[in-house]
Tab-separated table of C-alpha atoms in Angstrom:
chain	number	residue	atom	x	y	z
A	1	MET	CA	4.471	90.297	-78.614
A	2	THR	CA	2.942	92.541	-81.049
A	3	ASP	CA	4.157	93.894	-84.298
A	4	ALA	CA	5.095	97.224	-82.799
A	5	ALA	CA	7.743	98.726	-84.978
A	6	GLU	CA	10.568	98.720	-82.067
A	7	MET	CA	11.575	95.516	-80.101
A	8	VAL	CA	12.570	98.049	-77.099
A	9	ARG	CA	11.715	101.425	-76.912
A	10	ALA	CA	12.539	103.428	-73.343
A	11	GLU	CA	11.127	106.875	-72.215
A	12	ALA	CA	12.299	108.917	-69.927
A	13	VAL	CA	13.309	105.833	-67.689
A	14	HIS	CA	14.468	106.937	-63.837
A	15	LYS	CA	15.729	104.333	-61.466
A	16	ASN	CA	16.780	105.037	-57.834
A	17	PHE	CA	18.475	102.930	-55.097
A	18	GLY	CA	17.478	104.928	-51.757
A	19	HIS	CA	18.915	108.399	-52.286
A	20	LEU	CA	21.154	107.534	-55.097
A	21	GLU	CA	19.667	108.037	-58.995
A	22	VAL	CA	21.338	105.858	-61.092
A	23	LEU	CA	18.915	106.272	-64.395
A	24	LYS	CA	18.535	109.930	-65.026
A	25	GLY	CA	15.833	109.772	-67.494
A	26	ILE	CA	16.859	106.936	-70.306
A	27	ASP	CA	15.123	107.313	-73.850
A	28	LEU	CA	16.456	104.788	-76.308
A	29	GLU	CA	14.872	102.608	-79.409
A	30	VAL	CA	15.973	99.310	-80.408
A	31	GLN	CA	14.887	97.978	-83.641
A	32	PRO	CA	13.746	94.053	-84.535
A	33	GLY	CA	17.210	92.473	-85.279
A	34	GLU	CA	19.609	95.446	-84.338
A	35	VAL	CA	22.895	94.709	-82.436
A	36	THR	CA	22.993	97.441	-79.590
A	37	CYS	CA	26.392	97.690	-77.720
A	38	VAL	CA	26.323	99.565	-74.348
A	39	ILE	CA	29.667	101.198	-73.169
A	40	GLY	CA	30.778	103.410	-70.693
A	41	PRO	CA	32.529	103.531	-67.261
A	42	SER	CA	31.507	101.245	-64.176
A	43	GLY	CA	29.028	102.470	-62.604
A	44	SER	CA	27.227	104.542	-65.642
A	45	GLY	CA	23.906	102.644	-65.082
A	46	LYS	CA	24.603	100.111	-67.827
A	47	SER	CA	23.902	97.081	-66.010
A	48	THR	CA	20.739	98.673	-64.089
A	49	PHE	CA	19.406	99.390	-67.100
A	50	LEU	CA	19.719	96.270	-68.825
A	51	ARG	CA	18.079	94.659	-65.974
A	52	CYS	CA	14.978	96.913	-65.614
A	53	ILE	CA	14.172	95.972	-69.586
A	54	ASN	CA	13.363	92.178	-67.975
A	55	HIS	CA	11.830	94.209	-64.685
A	56	LEU	CA	14.642	92.295	-62.531
A	57	GLU	CA	14.911	95.840	-61.325
A	58	LYS	CA	11.543	98.252	-60.829
A	59	ILE	CA	11.952	101.675	-62.697
A	60	ASP	CA	10.535	104.787	-60.605
A	61	ALA	CA	9.687	106.516	-63.686
A	62	GLY	CA	9.186	106.457	-67.204
A	63	ARG	CA	7.987	103.696	-69.300
A	64	LEU	CA	9.760	100.533	-70.811
A	65	SER	CA	7.951	98.335	-73.742
A	66	VAL	CA	9.378	95.452	-75.181
A	67	GLY	CA	7.620	94.018	-78.209
A	68	GLY	CA	4.783	96.678	-77.592
A	69	HIS	CA	3.930	95.779	-74.543
A	70	LEU	CA	4.786	97.592	-71.003
A	71	VAL	CA	7.249	94.974	-68.962
A	72	GLY	CA	6.069	94.858	-65.304
A	73	TYR	CA	3.377	97.389	-65.515
A	74	ARG	CA	-0.493	97.631	-66.802
A	75	GLU	CA	-1.845	100.896	-67.902
A	76	ARG	CA	-5.091	101.870	-66.847
A	77	GLY	CA	-6.338	104.889	-67.581
A	78	ALA	CA	-3.019	107.554	-66.783
A	79	LYS	CA	-1.992	105.280	-64.335
A	80	LEU	CA	0.369	102.209	-64.282
A	81	TYR	CA	-0.065	99.147	-62.113
A	82	GLU	CA	2.601	96.691	-61.304
A	83	MET	CA	1.618	93.375	-63.039
A	84	ARG	CA	1.909	90.264	-60.716
A	85	GLU	CA	5.194	88.332	-60.273
A	86	LYS	CA	3.313	85.453	-62.378
A	87	ASP	CA	2.513	87.556	-65.424
A	88	VAL	CA	6.003	89.385	-65.242
A	89	ALA	CA	7.573	85.882	-65.483
A	90	ALA	CA	5.262	85.091	-68.460
A	91	GLN	CA	6.748	88.249	-70.107
A	92	ARG	CA	10.197	87.241	-69.683
A	93	ARG	CA	9.783	84.480	-71.361
A	94	SER	CA	10.690	86.429	-74.493
A	95	ILE	CA	13.585	87.661	-73.383
A	96	GLY	CA	16.911	85.878	-72.681
A	97	MET	CA	19.674	87.148	-70.332
A	98	VAL	CA	23.160	86.046	-69.977
A	99	PHE	CA	24.659	87.507	-67.093
A	100	GLN	CA	28.473	87.961	-66.072
A	101	ARG	CA	28.367	85.025	-64.281
A	102	PHE	CA	27.063	82.048	-65.585
A	103	ASN	CA	24.928	80.944	-62.990
A	104	LEU	CA	24.415	77.050	-64.221
A	105	PHE	CA	22.639	74.645	-61.663
A	106	PRO	CA	25.766	72.998	-60.633
A	107	HIS	CA	24.146	69.557	-59.965
A	108	MET	CA	22.767	69.486	-63.710
A	109	THR	CA	24.692	68.367	-66.708
A	110	ALA	CA	25.018	70.947	-69.682
A	111	VAL	CA	22.312	69.429	-71.326
A	112	GLY	CA	20.163	69.518	-68.058
A	113	ASN	CA	21.217	72.948	-67.877
A	114	VAL	CA	20.025	73.842	-71.146
A	115	MET	CA	16.504	71.455	-70.989
A	116	GLU	CA	15.540	73.146	-67.724
A	117	ALA	CA	13.447	76.167	-68.210
A	118	PRO	CA	11.129	74.696	-71.643
A	119	CYS	CA	10.436	72.005	-69.650
A	120	ARG	CA	9.842	73.325	-66.035
A	121	VAL	CA	8.412	77.031	-67.102
A	122	LYS	CA	6.927	76.081	-70.509
A	123	GLY	CA	5.753	72.535	-69.918
A	124	GLU	CA	7.238	71.212	-73.059
A	125	PRO	CA	7.872	67.122	-73.653
A	126	LYS	CA	11.109	66.507	-72.344
A	127	ASP	CA	11.930	64.673	-75.902
A	128	ALA	CA	11.609	67.696	-77.747
A	129	VAL	CA	13.244	69.978	-75.621
A	130	ARG	CA	16.411	67.460	-75.295
A	131	GLU	CA	16.657	67.516	-79.454
A	132	ARG	CA	16.360	71.439	-79.135
A	133	ALA	CA	19.001	71.302	-76.176
A	134	GLN	CA	21.500	69.006	-78.390
A	135	ALA	CA	20.899	71.452	-81.181
A	136	LEU	CA	21.997	74.750	-79.367
A	137	LEU	CA	25.058	73.179	-78.033
A	138	ASP	CA	25.954	72.064	-81.300
A	139	ARG	CA	25.459	75.669	-82.281
A	140	VAL	CA	27.586	77.512	-79.327
A	141	GLY	CA	30.145	74.479	-80.193
A	142	LEU	CA	29.735	72.230	-77.040
A	143	GLY	CA	27.761	69.462	-79.041
A	144	ASP	CA	30.133	66.933	-77.360
A	145	ARG	CA	30.040	68.069	-73.726
A	146	GLY	CA	26.495	67.662	-73.003
A	147	GLY	CA	27.121	65.287	-70.281
A	148	ALA	CA	29.624	67.355	-68.482
A	149	TYR	CA	28.722	69.144	-65.198
A	150	PRO	CA	29.773	72.922	-64.709
A	151	SER	CA	32.712	71.966	-62.525
A	152	GLN	CA	34.069	70.164	-65.641
A	153	LEU	CA	33.673	73.040	-68.054
A	154	SER	CA	35.741	76.208	-68.333
A	155	GLY	CA	34.447	79.555	-67.566
A	156	GLY	CA	34.376	80.064	-71.323
A	157	GLN	CA	32.182	77.100	-72.077
A	158	GLN	CA	30.011	77.521	-68.966
A	159	GLN	CA	29.183	80.929	-70.547
A	160	ARG	CA	28.490	79.281	-73.926
A	161	VAL	CA	26.295	76.935	-71.899
A	162	ALA	CA	24.193	79.753	-70.158
A	163	ILE	CA	23.656	81.240	-73.960
A	164	ALA	CA	22.107	77.906	-75.253
A	165	ARG	CA	20.298	77.923	-72.008
A	166	ALA	CA	18.665	81.375	-72.771
A	167	LEU	CA	18.197	80.652	-76.200
A	168	ALA	CA	16.324	77.368	-75.134
A	169	MET	CA	12.936	79.677	-74.157
A	170	GLN	CA	13.425	80.659	-78.159
A	171	PRO	CA	13.645	84.527	-77.064
A	172	LYS	CA	12.761	87.739	-79.126
A	173	LEU	CA	15.518	89.468	-77.468
A	174	MET	CA	18.827	88.587	-75.589
A	175	LEU	CA	20.111	90.744	-73.218
A	176	PHE	CA	24.319	90.343	-72.381
A	177	ASP	CA	25.398	92.165	-68.805
A	178	GLU	CA	29.642	91.760	-69.637
A	179	PRO	CA	29.238	88.363	-70.630
A	180	THR	CA	33.104	88.112	-70.768
A	181	SER	CA	34.121	90.178	-67.564
A	182	ALA	CA	34.665	87.421	-65.371
A	183	LEU	CA	36.511	85.265	-68.327
A	184	ASP	CA	40.394	84.608	-68.820
A	185	PRO	CA	41.562	86.421	-71.580
A	186	GLU	CA	42.375	83.455	-73.760
A	187	LEU	CA	38.576	82.268	-73.134
A	188	VAL	CA	36.859	85.440	-74.269
A	189	GLY	CA	37.248	84.899	-77.791
A	190	GLU	CA	35.106	81.909	-77.881
A	191	VAL	CA	32.071	83.600	-76.407
A	192	LEU	CA	32.208	86.546	-78.703
A	193	ASP	CA	32.283	84.061	-81.789
A	194	VAL	CA	28.661	82.706	-80.095
A	195	MET	CA	27.632	86.372	-80.133
A	196	ARG	CA	28.673	87.269	-83.580
A	197	GLY	CA	26.577	83.824	-84.866
A	198	LEU	CA	23.870	85.303	-82.956
A	199	ALA	CA	24.179	88.853	-84.615
A	200	LEU	CA	24.470	87.179	-87.847
A	201	ASP	CA	21.366	85.282	-87.502
A	202	GLY	CA	19.006	88.314	-87.131
A	203	MET	CA	18.754	88.131	-83.447
A	204	THR	CA	18.048	91.310	-81.312
A	205	MET	CA	20.563	91.881	-78.962
A	206	ILE	CA	21.551	94.701	-76.204
A	207	VAL	CA	24.994	93.902	-75.122
A	208	VAL	CA	26.583	95.884	-72.217
A	209	THR	CA	30.222	95.277	-72.721
A	210	HIS	CA	33.903	96.434	-72.767
A	211	GLU	CA	34.834	94.713	-75.590
A	212	MET	CA	35.398	97.723	-77.538
A	213	GLY	CA	36.328	95.419	-80.556
A	214	PHE	CA	33.413	93.797	-80.356
A	215	ALA	CA	31.305	96.938	-80.495
A	216	ARG	CA	33.227	98.207	-83.460
A	217	GLU	CA	32.686	95.164	-85.551
A	218	VAL	CA	29.457	93.827	-84.532
A	219	ALA	CA	27.048	96.711	-83.435
A	220	ASP	CA	24.387	98.607	-85.573
A	221	ARG	CA	24.671	101.176	-83.033
A	222	VAL	CA	26.634	102.150	-79.867
A	223	ILE	CA	25.249	103.810	-77.005
A	224	MET	CA	27.756	105.378	-74.656
A	225	MET	CA	26.292	106.012	-71.152
A	226	ASP	CA	27.660	107.789	-68.104
A	227	GLU	CA	26.058	109.101	-64.926
A	228	GLY	CA	23.160	107.694	-65.855
A	229	VAL	CA	22.216	109.320	-68.671
A	230	VAL	CA	22.711	108.554	-72.696
A	231	VAL	CA	25.958	110.850	-73.479
A	232	GLU	CA	25.864	110.021	-77.186
A	233	GLU	CA	24.546	107.100	-79.511
A	234	ALA	CA	25.962	106.679	-83.159
A	235	PRO	CA	27.006	103.976	-85.544
A	236	PRO	CA	30.230	102.074	-84.421
A	237	VAL	CA	32.556	103.750	-87.073
A	238	GLN	CA	30.938	107.160	-85.833
A	239	ILE	CA	31.361	106.473	-82.194
A	240	PHE	CA	35.215	105.151	-82.465
A	241	SER	CA	36.445	107.501	-85.251
A	242	ALA	CA	34.705	110.674	-84.562
A	243	PRO	CA	32.579	111.057	-81.536
A	244	ALA	CA	30.894	114.121	-80.931
A	245	GLN	CA	30.907	114.329	-76.959
A	246	PRO	CA	33.988	115.421	-75.295
A	247	ARG	CA	32.919	112.444	-72.526
A	248	THR	CA	32.767	109.958	-74.945
A	249	VAL	CA	36.243	110.841	-76.425
A	250	GLU	CA	37.422	110.979	-72.778
A	251	PHE	CA	36.120	107.450	-72.011
A	252	LEU	CA	37.393	105.554	-75.282
A	253	ARG	CA	40.712	107.206	-74.861
A	254	ARG	CA	41.466	105.372	-71.708
A	255	VAL	CA	39.986	102.215	-72.637
A	256	ILE	CA	41.094	101.744	-75.999
A	257	HIS	CA	45.070	101.257	-76.172
Protein backbone atom coordinates (compact mmCIF):
# COMPACT_ATOMS: atom_id res chain seq x y z
CA MET A 1 0.00 0.00 0.00
CA THR A 2 1.19 3.52 -0.82
CA ASP A 3 -0.05 6.82 0.54
CA ALA A 4 -2.33 7.30 -2.46
CA ALA A 5 -5.16 9.74 -1.89
CA GLU A 6 -7.80 7.15 -2.74
CA MET A 7 -8.11 3.59 -1.44
CA VAL A 8 -9.82 2.33 -4.61
CA ARG A 9 -9.66 3.85 -8.07
CA ALA A 10 -11.48 2.41 -11.08
CA GLU A 11 -10.93 3.95 -14.49
CA ALA A 12 -13.06 2.87 -17.46
CA VAL A 13 -13.29 -0.71 -16.16
CA HIS A 14 -14.83 -3.19 -18.60
CA LYS A 15 -15.65 -6.85 -18.03
CA ASN A 16 -17.09 -9.33 -20.51
CA PHE A 17 -18.32 -12.87 -20.09
CA GLY A 18 -18.08 -14.17 -23.64
CA HIS A 19 -20.19 -11.86 -25.77
CA LEU A 20 -21.99 -10.42 -22.73
CA GLU A 21 -20.63 -7.05 -21.66
CA VAL A 22 -21.24 -6.90 -17.90
CA LEU A 23 -19.25 -3.79 -16.97
CA LYS A 24 -19.27 -1.01 -19.53
CA GLY A 25 -16.73 1.50 -18.30
CA ILE A 26 -16.92 1.94 -14.53
CA ASP A 27 -15.25 5.04 -13.05
CA LEU A 28 -15.15 5.21 -9.27
CA GLU A 29 -13.00 6.46 -6.42
CA VAL A 30 -13.28 5.41 -2.78
CA GLN A 31 -11.41 7.38 -0.14
CA PRO A 32 -9.77 5.85 2.96
CA GLY A 33 -12.29 5.45 5.75
CA GLU A 34 -15.25 5.86 3.41
CA VAL A 35 -18.26 3.54 3.38
CA THR A 36 -19.61 3.16 -0.14
CA CYS A 37 -22.83 1.24 -0.72
CA VAL A 38 -23.58 -0.05 -4.22
CA ILE A 39 -27.24 -0.56 -5.07
CA GLY A 40 -29.14 -1.52 -8.19
CA PRO A 41 -31.18 -4.33 -9.72
CA SER A 42 -29.94 -7.90 -9.98
CA GLY A 43 -27.74 -8.38 -13.03
CA SER A 44 -26.50 -4.79 -13.06
CA GLY A 45 -22.85 -5.80 -12.56
CA LYS A 46 -22.50 -4.88 -8.86
CA SER A 47 -21.07 -8.18 -7.63
CA THR A 48 -18.89 -8.58 -10.73
CA PHE A 49 -17.34 -5.17 -10.09
CA LEU A 50 -16.68 -6.09 -6.47
CA ARG A 51 -14.95 -9.31 -7.54
CA CYS A 52 -12.80 -7.36 -9.99
CA ILE A 53 -11.46 -5.19 -7.15
CA ASN A 54 -9.51 -8.15 -5.72
CA HIS A 55 -8.96 -9.82 -9.11
CA LEU A 56 -11.32 -12.73 -8.51
CA GLU A 57 -12.53 -11.63 -11.94
CA LYS A 58 -10.05 -10.26 -14.48
CA ILE A 59 -10.98 -6.99 -16.13
CA ASP A 60 -10.92 -6.77 -19.93
CA ALA A 61 -10.12 -3.06 -20.22
CA GLY A 62 -9.40 -0.08 -18.01
CA ARG A 63 -7.43 0.17 -14.78
CA LEU A 64 -8.21 -0.79 -11.20
CA SER A 65 -5.97 0.11 -8.28
CA VAL A 66 -6.13 -0.40 -4.52
CA GLY A 67 -3.92 1.66 -2.24
CA GLY A 68 -2.14 3.15 -5.25
CA HIS A 69 -1.20 -0.21 -6.78
CA LEU A 70 -2.74 -1.78 -9.87
CA VAL A 71 -4.69 -4.91 -8.97
CA GLY A 72 -3.58 -8.07 -10.77
CA TYR A 73 -1.37 -6.31 -13.29
CA ARG A 74 2.05 -4.69 -13.61
CA GLU A 75 2.64 -1.79 -15.94
CA ARG A 76 5.68 -1.79 -18.21
CA GLY A 77 5.87 1.05 -20.63
CA ALA A 78 2.30 1.61 -21.74
CA LYS A 79 1.31 -2.06 -21.43
CA LEU A 80 -0.27 -4.02 -18.60
CA TYR A 81 0.96 -7.54 -17.84
CA GLU A 82 -0.96 -9.91 -15.62
CA MET A 83 0.82 -10.79 -12.39
CA ARG A 84 1.56 -14.32 -11.24
CA GLU A 85 -1.10 -15.88 -9.03
CA LYS A 86 1.31 -15.88 -6.08
CA ASP A 87 1.75 -12.10 -6.38
CA VAL A 88 -1.98 -11.53 -6.79
CA ALA A 89 -2.58 -13.58 -3.63
CA ALA A 90 -0.12 -11.35 -1.79
CA GLN A 91 -2.09 -8.30 -2.92
CA ARG A 92 -5.32 -9.84 -1.66
CA ARG A 93 -3.98 -10.00 1.88
CA SER A 94 -4.83 -6.33 2.35
CA ILE A 95 -8.38 -6.79 0.98
CA GLY A 96 -10.97 -8.60 3.07
CA MET A 97 -14.05 -10.04 1.35
CA VAL A 98 -17.31 -11.33 2.77
CA PHE A 99 -19.60 -13.26 0.41
CA GLN A 100 -23.31 -14.03 0.36
CA ARG A 101 -22.53 -17.59 1.43
CA PHE A 102 -20.33 -17.90 4.46
CA ASN A 103 -17.96 -20.55 3.04
CA LEU A 104 -16.61 -21.50 6.46
CA PHE A 105 -14.53 -24.66 6.75
CA PRO A 106 -17.06 -27.14 8.20
CA HIS A 107 -14.40 -29.25 9.95
CA MET A 108 -12.97 -26.27 11.85
CA THR A 109 -14.33 -24.46 14.88
CA ALA A 110 -15.18 -20.77 14.72
CA VAL A 111 -11.83 -19.82 16.20
CA GLY A 112 -10.07 -22.25 13.85
CA ASN A 113 -11.72 -20.63 10.84
CA VAL A 114 -10.60 -17.19 11.99
CA MET A 115 -7.02 -18.38 12.64
CA GLU A 116 -6.52 -20.31 9.41
CA ALA A 117 -5.43 -17.57 6.98
CA PRO A 118 -3.02 -15.64 9.26
CA CYS A 119 -1.32 -18.91 10.25
CA ARG A 120 -1.26 -20.57 6.84
CA VAL A 121 -0.91 -17.58 4.52
CA LYS A 122 1.14 -15.20 6.63
CA GLY A 123 2.90 -17.80 8.76
CA GLU A 124 2.13 -15.93 11.97
CA PRO A 125 2.68 -17.73 15.30
CA LYS A 126 -0.39 -19.59 16.51
CA ASP A 127 -0.47 -18.13 20.02
CA ALA A 128 -0.58 -14.54 18.80
CA VAL A 129 -3.16 -15.39 16.12
CA ARG A 130 -5.35 -17.26 18.62
CA GLU A 131 -5.40 -14.19 20.86
CA ARG A 132 -6.36 -11.96 17.94
CA ALA A 133 -8.99 -14.45 16.73
CA GLN A 134 -10.60 -14.50 20.18
CA ALA A 135 -10.62 -10.69 20.26
CA LEU A 136 -12.28 -10.61 16.83
CA LEU A 137 -14.93 -13.12 17.88
CA ASP A 138 -15.58 -10.91 20.91
CA ARG A 139 -15.89 -7.95 18.55
CA VAL A 140 -18.59 -9.65 16.47
CA GLY A 141 -20.45 -10.82 19.57
CA LEU A 142 -19.38 -14.47 19.46
CA GLY A 143 -16.68 -14.57 22.11
CA ASP A 144 -18.35 -17.55 23.79
CA ARG A 145 -18.79 -19.57 20.58
CA GLY A 146 -15.15 -20.02 19.54
CA GLY A 147 -15.33 -23.79 20.02
CA ALA A 148 -18.51 -24.21 17.98
CA TYR A 149 -18.49 -25.73 14.49
CA PRO A 150 -20.35 -23.99 11.62
CA SER A 151 -23.14 -26.62 11.75
CA GLN A 152 -23.79 -25.53 15.36
CA LEU A 153 -24.18 -21.86 14.43
CA SER A 154 -27.08 -19.95 12.88
CA GLY A 155 -26.64 -18.29 9.50
CA GLY A 156 -26.19 -14.92 11.14
CA GLN A 157 -23.56 -16.30 13.48
CA GLN A 158 -21.73 -17.98 10.59
CA GLN A 159 -21.66 -14.72 8.67
CA ARG A 160 -20.28 -12.90 11.71
CA VAL A 161 -17.53 -15.55 11.93
CA ALA A 162 -16.86 -14.93 8.22
CA ILE A 163 -16.45 -11.21 8.95
CA ALA A 164 -14.06 -11.98 11.83
CA ARG A 165 -12.14 -14.31 9.50
CA ALA A 166 -11.72 -11.52 6.93
CA LEU A 167 -10.63 -9.07 9.63
CA ALA A 168 -8.02 -11.53 10.94
CA MET A 169 -5.80 -10.66 7.97
CA GLN A 170 -5.88 -7.02 9.14
CA PRO A 171 -7.10 -5.66 5.79
CA LYS A 172 -7.03 -2.03 4.70
CA LEU A 173 -10.24 -2.52 2.69
CA MET A 174 -13.35 -4.65 3.26
CA LEU A 175 -15.62 -5.78 0.42
CA PHE A 176 -19.11 -7.09 1.23
CA ASP A 177 -21.09 -8.86 -1.50
CA GLU A 178 -24.72 -8.84 -0.35
CA PRO A 179 -23.68 -10.24 3.05
CA THR A 180 -27.24 -10.57 4.36
CA SER A 181 -29.04 -11.91 1.29
CA ALA A 182 -28.73 -15.58 2.35
CA LEU A 183 -29.99 -14.91 5.88
CA ASP A 184 -33.42 -15.28 7.43
CA PRO A 185 -34.88 -11.79 7.98
CA GLU A 186 -34.59 -11.96 11.77
CA LEU A 187 -30.82 -12.62 11.50
CA VAL A 188 -30.03 -9.71 9.19
CA GLY A 189 -29.80 -7.13 11.96
CA GLU A 190 -27.01 -8.85 13.87
CA VAL A 191 -24.75 -8.85 10.81
CA LEU A 192 -25.56 -5.23 9.93
CA ASP A 193 -24.77 -4.22 13.52
CA VAL A 194 -21.25 -5.65 13.14
CA MET A 195 -20.83 -3.74 9.88
CA ARG A 196 -22.04 -0.52 11.53
CA GLY A 197 -19.33 -1.03 14.16
CA LEU A 198 -16.67 -1.42 11.47
CA ALA A 199 -17.85 1.79 9.82
CA LEU A 200 -17.62 3.64 13.14
CA ASP A 201 -14.07 2.31 13.54
CA GLY A 202 -13.10 3.92 10.22
CA MET A 203 -12.79 0.79 8.07
CA THR A 204 -12.89 1.49 4.34
CA MET A 205 -15.85 -0.54 3.05
CA ILE A 206 -17.56 -1.19 -0.27
CA VAL A 207 -20.90 -2.88 0.33
CA VAL A 208 -23.11 -4.34 -2.40
CA THR A 209 -26.48 -4.46 -0.67
CA HIS A 210 -30.25 -4.60 -0.98
CA GLU A 211 -30.57 -3.24 2.56
CA MET A 212 -31.66 0.32 1.77
CA GLY A 213 -32.00 1.27 5.43
CA PHE A 214 -28.38 0.34 6.04
CA ALA A 215 -27.24 2.28 2.96
CA ARG A 216 -29.22 5.33 4.05
CA GLU A 217 -27.88 5.22 7.61
CA VAL A 218 -24.25 4.09 7.28
CA ALA A 219 -22.99 4.99 3.78
CA ASP A 220 -20.96 8.09 3.09
CA ARG A 221 -21.85 7.65 -0.57
CA VAL A 222 -24.30 5.52 -2.52
CA ILE A 223 -23.58 4.25 -6.04
CA MET A 224 -26.54 3.30 -8.23
CA MET A 225 -25.60 0.79 -10.94
CA ASP A 226 -27.69 -0.57 -13.78
CA GLU A 227 -26.78 -2.50 -16.92
CA GLY A 228 -23.06 -2.28 -16.26
CA VAL A 229 -22.76 1.46 -15.72
CA VAL A 230 -22.86 3.87 -12.79
CA VAL A 231 -26.19 5.64 -13.19
CA GLU A 232 -25.76 8.01 -10.25
CA GLU A 233 -23.59 8.55 -7.19
CA ALA A 234 -24.33 10.89 -4.31
CA PRO A 235 -24.57 11.07 -0.52
CA PRO A 236 -27.43 8.90 0.78
CA VAL A 237 -29.63 11.84 1.75
CA GLN A 238 -29.62 12.97 -1.88
CA ILE A 239 -30.02 9.49 -3.42
CA PHE A 240 -32.97 8.58 -1.20
CA SER A 241 -34.66 11.99 -0.96
CA ALA A 242 -34.02 13.60 -4.32
CA PRO A 243 -32.39 11.23 -6.83
CA ALA A 244 -31.34 12.98 -10.02
CA GLN A 245 -31.79 10.12 -12.49
CA PRO A 246 -35.15 8.62 -13.56
CA ARG A 247 -33.66 5.10 -13.40
CA THR A 248 -32.74 5.62 -9.72
CA VAL A 249 -36.23 6.94 -8.99
CA GLU A 250 -37.79 3.89 -10.63
CA PHE A 251 -35.53 1.42 -8.81
CA LEU A 252 -36.08 2.97 -5.37
CA ARG A 253 -39.84 3.10 -5.94
CA ARG A 254 -39.79 -0.67 -6.46
CA VAL A 255 -37.58 -1.61 -3.52
CA ILE A 256 -38.69 0.84 -0.80
CA HIS A 257 -42.16 0.16 0.55
